[in-house]
């Protein structure tokens, strides 16, 4: 059974996903040329935020277990820390 559909952003595929600690938000990284990073209210299928990721491929994304509005992504030759407003 499908629980949620997240559409109109990652048209080329998804590189990685991560749920926050309470399971409310989902971080995703697309396989597009901009490696777009998105934050979703996945139950509602609503995009909360998106940003250009990095010029090089992103391999993973994870939520900070101590600061609920921070995520970190890593990939080819980089580690990037993100803060949600």
Coordinates of N, CA and C in Angstrom, one line a residue:
X1 N 0.8 -1.2 0.0 CA 0.0 0.0 0.0 C 0.9 1.2 0.0
X2 N 0.6 2.2 -0.9 CA 1.3 3.4 -1.0 C 0.9 4.3 0.2
X3 N 1.8 4.9 0.9 CA 1.5 5.8 2.0 C 1.6 7.3 1.6
X4 N 2.6 7.6 0.7 CA 2.8 9.0 0.3 C 3.5 9.0 -1.1
X5 N 3.2 10.0 -1.8 CA 3.9 10.2 -3.1 C 4.5 11.6 -3.1
X6 N 5.8 11.6 -3.3 CA 6.5 12.9 -3.3 C 6.9 13.2 -4.8
X7 N 6.3 14.2 -5.4 CA 6.5 14.3 -6.8 C 6.9 15.8 -7.2
X8 N 7.2 15.9 -8.5 CA 7.6 17.1 -9.2 C 8.9 17.7 -8.8
X9 N 9.8 17.0 -8.1 CA 11.1 17.5 -7.8 C 12.2 16.6 -8.4
X10 N 12.3 15.4 -7.9 CA 13.4 14.5 -8.3 C 13.0 13.7 -9.6
X11 N 13.0 14.4 -10.7 CA 12.6 13.8 -11.9 C 13.6 12.8 -12.5
X12 N 14.8 12.8 -12.1 CA 15.9 11.9 -12.6 C 16.2 10.8 -11.6
X13 N 15.5 10.8 -10.5 CA 15.8 9.7 -9.5 C 16.2 10.3 -8.2
X14 N 16.4 9.4 -7.2 CA 16.8 9.8 -5.8 C 18.1 9.1 -5.4
X15 N 19.0 9.9 -4.9 CA 20.3 9.3 -4.5 C 20.3 8.7 -3.1
X16 N 19.6 9.4 -2.2 CA 19.5 9.0 -0.8 C 18.4 9.7 -0.1
X17 N 18.0 9.0 1.0 CA 16.9 9.5 1.9 C 17.3 9.4 3.3
X18 N 16.6 10.2 4.2 CA 16.8 10.1 5.6 C 15.6 10.7 6.4
X19 N 15.1 9.9 7.3 CA 14.0 10.4 8.1 C 14.6 11.1 9.3
X20 N 13.9 12.2 9.8 CA 14.4 12.8 11.1 C 14.0 11.9 12.3
X21 N 14.5 12.3 13.5 CA 14.4 11.4 14.6 C 13.0 11.0 15.0
X22 N 12.0 11.9 14.7 CA 10.6 11.6 15.1 C 9.8 11.1 13.9
X23 N 10.4 10.9 12.8 CA 9.8 10.4 11.6 C 8.8 11.3 10.9
X24 N 8.8 12.6 11.2 CA 7.9 13.6 10.6 C 8.4 14.1 9.3
X25 N 9.7 14.3 9.2 CA 10.3 14.9 8.0 C 11.2 13.9 7.3
X26 N 11.3 14.1 6.0 CA 12.2 13.3 5.2 C 13.1 14.2 4.4
X27 N 14.4 13.9 4.4 CA 15.4 14.6 3.6 C 15.7 13.7 2.4
X28 N 15.8 14.3 1.2 CA 16.1 13.5 0.0 C 17.1 14.3 -0.8
X29 N 17.9 13.6 -1.6 CA 18.8 14.1 -2.5 C 18.5 13.6 -3.9
X30 N 18.4 14.4 -4.9 CA 18.1 14.0 -6.2 C 19.3 13.7 -7.1
X31 N 19.0 13.0 -8.2 CA 20.1 12.6 -9.1 C 20.2 13.6 -10.3
X32 N 19.7 14.8 -10.1 CA 19.7 15.8 -11.2 C 21.1 16.4 -11.2
X33 N 21.4 17.3 -12.1 CA 22.7 17.9 -12.3 C 23.0 18.8 -11.1
X34 N 22.0 19.3 -10.3 CA 22.3 20.2 -9.2 C 22.3 19.4 -7.9
X35 N 22.0 18.1 -7.9 CA 22.0 17.3 -6.7 C 21.1 17.9 -5.7
X36 N 19.9 18.2 -6.1 CA 18.9 19.0 -5.3 C 18.6 18.3 -3.9
X37 N 18.7 19.1 -2.8 CA 18.4 18.6 -1.5 C 17.0 19.1 -1.2
X38 N 16.1 18.2 -0.7 CA 14.8 18.5 -0.3 C 14.4 18.1 1.1
X39 N 13.6 18.8 1.7 CA 13.0 18.4 3.0 C 11.5 18.4 2.8
X40 N 10.9 17.2 3.2 CA 9.5 17.0 3.0 C 8.8 16.7 4.3
X41 N 7.5 17.1 4.3 CA 6.5 16.6 5.2 C 6.0 15.4 4.4
X42 N 6.6 14.3 4.6 CA 6.3 13.1 3.7 C 4.9 12.6 3.8
X43 N 4.3 12.7 5.0 CA 2.9 12.2 5.2 C 1.9 13.0 4.4
X44 N 2.2 14.3 4.3 CA 1.3 15.2 3.5 C 1.7 15.3 2.0
X45 N 2.9 14.8 1.7 CA 3.4 14.9 0.4 C 3.8 16.4 0.0
X46 N 4.1 17.2 1.1 CA 4.4 18.6 0.9 C 5.9 18.9 1.0
X47 N 6.4 19.6 0.0 CA 7.8 20.0 0.0 C 8.0 21.2 1.0
X48 N 8.8 21.1 2.0 CA 9.0 22.1 2.9 C 10.1 23.1 2.5
X49 N 11.2 22.5 1.9 CA 12.3 23.3 1.5 C 13.1 22.6 0.5
X50 N 13.8 23.3 -0.4 CA 14.7 22.7 -1.4 C 15.9 23.7 -1.7
X51 N 17.0 23.1 -2.0 CA 18.2 23.9 -2.3 C 19.1 23.1 -3.3
X52 N 19.9 23.8 -4.0 CA 20.9 23.2 -4.8 C 21.9 22.5 -3.9
X53 N 22.2 21.3 -4.1 CA 23.0 20.5 -3.2 C 24.5 20.8 -3.4
X54 N 25.1 20.4 -4.4 CA 26.6 20.6 -4.6 C 26.8 20.3 -6.1
X55 N 27.9 20.8 -6.6 CA 28.3 20.5 -8.0 C 28.7 19.1 -8.2
X56 N 29.2 18.5 -7.2 CA 29.6 17.1 -7.2 C 28.6 16.2 -6.6
X57 N 28.5 14.9 -7.0 CA 27.5 14.0 -6.6 C 27.4 13.9 -5.1
X58 N 26.2 13.8 -4.5 CA 26.0 13.6 -3.1 C 25.7 12.1 -2.9
X59 N 26.3 11.5 -1.9 CA 26.1 10.1 -1.7 C 25.2 9.8 -0.5
X60 N 25.2 10.7 0.5 CA 24.4 10.4 1.7 C 23.9 11.7 2.4
X61 N 22.9 11.6 3.1 CA 22.3 12.7 3.9 C 21.8 12.2 5.2
X62 N 22.0 13.0 6.3 CA 21.6 12.5 7.6 C 21.2 13.7 8.5
X63 N 20.3 13.4 9.4 CA 19.8 14.5 10.3 C 20.8 14.5 11.5
X64 N 21.0 15.7 12.1 CA 21.8 15.9 13.3 C 20.9 15.4 14.5
X65 N 21.4 14.4 15.2 CA 20.6 13.8 16.3 C 20.4 14.8 17.5
X66 N 21.2 15.9 17.6 CA 21.2 16.8 18.7 C 20.5 18.2 18.3
X67 N 20.5 18.5 17.0 CA 19.9 19.8 16.6 C 18.9 19.4 15.5
X68 N 17.6 19.5 15.8 CA 16.6 19.0 14.9 C 16.4 19.7 13.6
X69 N 17.0 20.9 13.4 CA 16.9 21.6 12.2 C 18.2 21.7 11.4
X70 N 19.1 20.6 11.6 CA 20.3 20.5 10.9 C 20.4 19.2 10.2
X71 N 21.0 19.2 9.0 CA 21.3 18.0 8.3 C 22.7 18.1 7.8
X72 N 23.3 17.0 7.4 CA 24.6 17.0 6.8 C 24.6 16.1 5.6
X73 N 25.2 16.5 4.5 CA 25.3 15.7 3.3 C 26.8 15.5 3.0
X74 N 27.1 14.4 2.3 CA 28.5 14.1 1.9 C 28.5 13.5 0.5
X75 N 29.6 13.7 -0.1 CA 29.7 13.1 -1.5 C 31.2 13.3 -2.0
X76 N 31.3 13.4 -3.3 CA 32.6 13.5 -3.9 C 33.3 14.8 -3.5
X77 N 34.4 14.6 -2.7 CA 35.2 15.7 -2.3 C 34.5 16.8 -1.4
X78 N 33.5 16.4 -0.7 CA 32.8 17.4 0.1 C 32.0 16.8 1.3
X79 N 31.9 17.6 2.3 CA 30.9 17.4 3.4 C 30.2 18.8 3.6
X80 N 28.9 18.8 3.6 CA 28.2 20.1 3.7 C 27.2 20.0 4.8
X81 N 27.2 21.0 5.7 CA 26.3 21.1 6.8 C 25.2 22.1 6.4
X82 N 23.9 21.7 6.7 CA 22.8 22.5 6.4 C 22.0 22.9 7.6
X83 N 21.4 24.1 7.6 CA 20.5 24.5 8.7 C 19.2 25.0 8.1
X84 N 18.1 24.4 8.6 CA 16.8 24.8 8.1 C 16.3 26.0 8.9
X85 N 15.7 26.9 8.2 CA 15.2 28.1 8.8 C 13.8 28.0 9.2

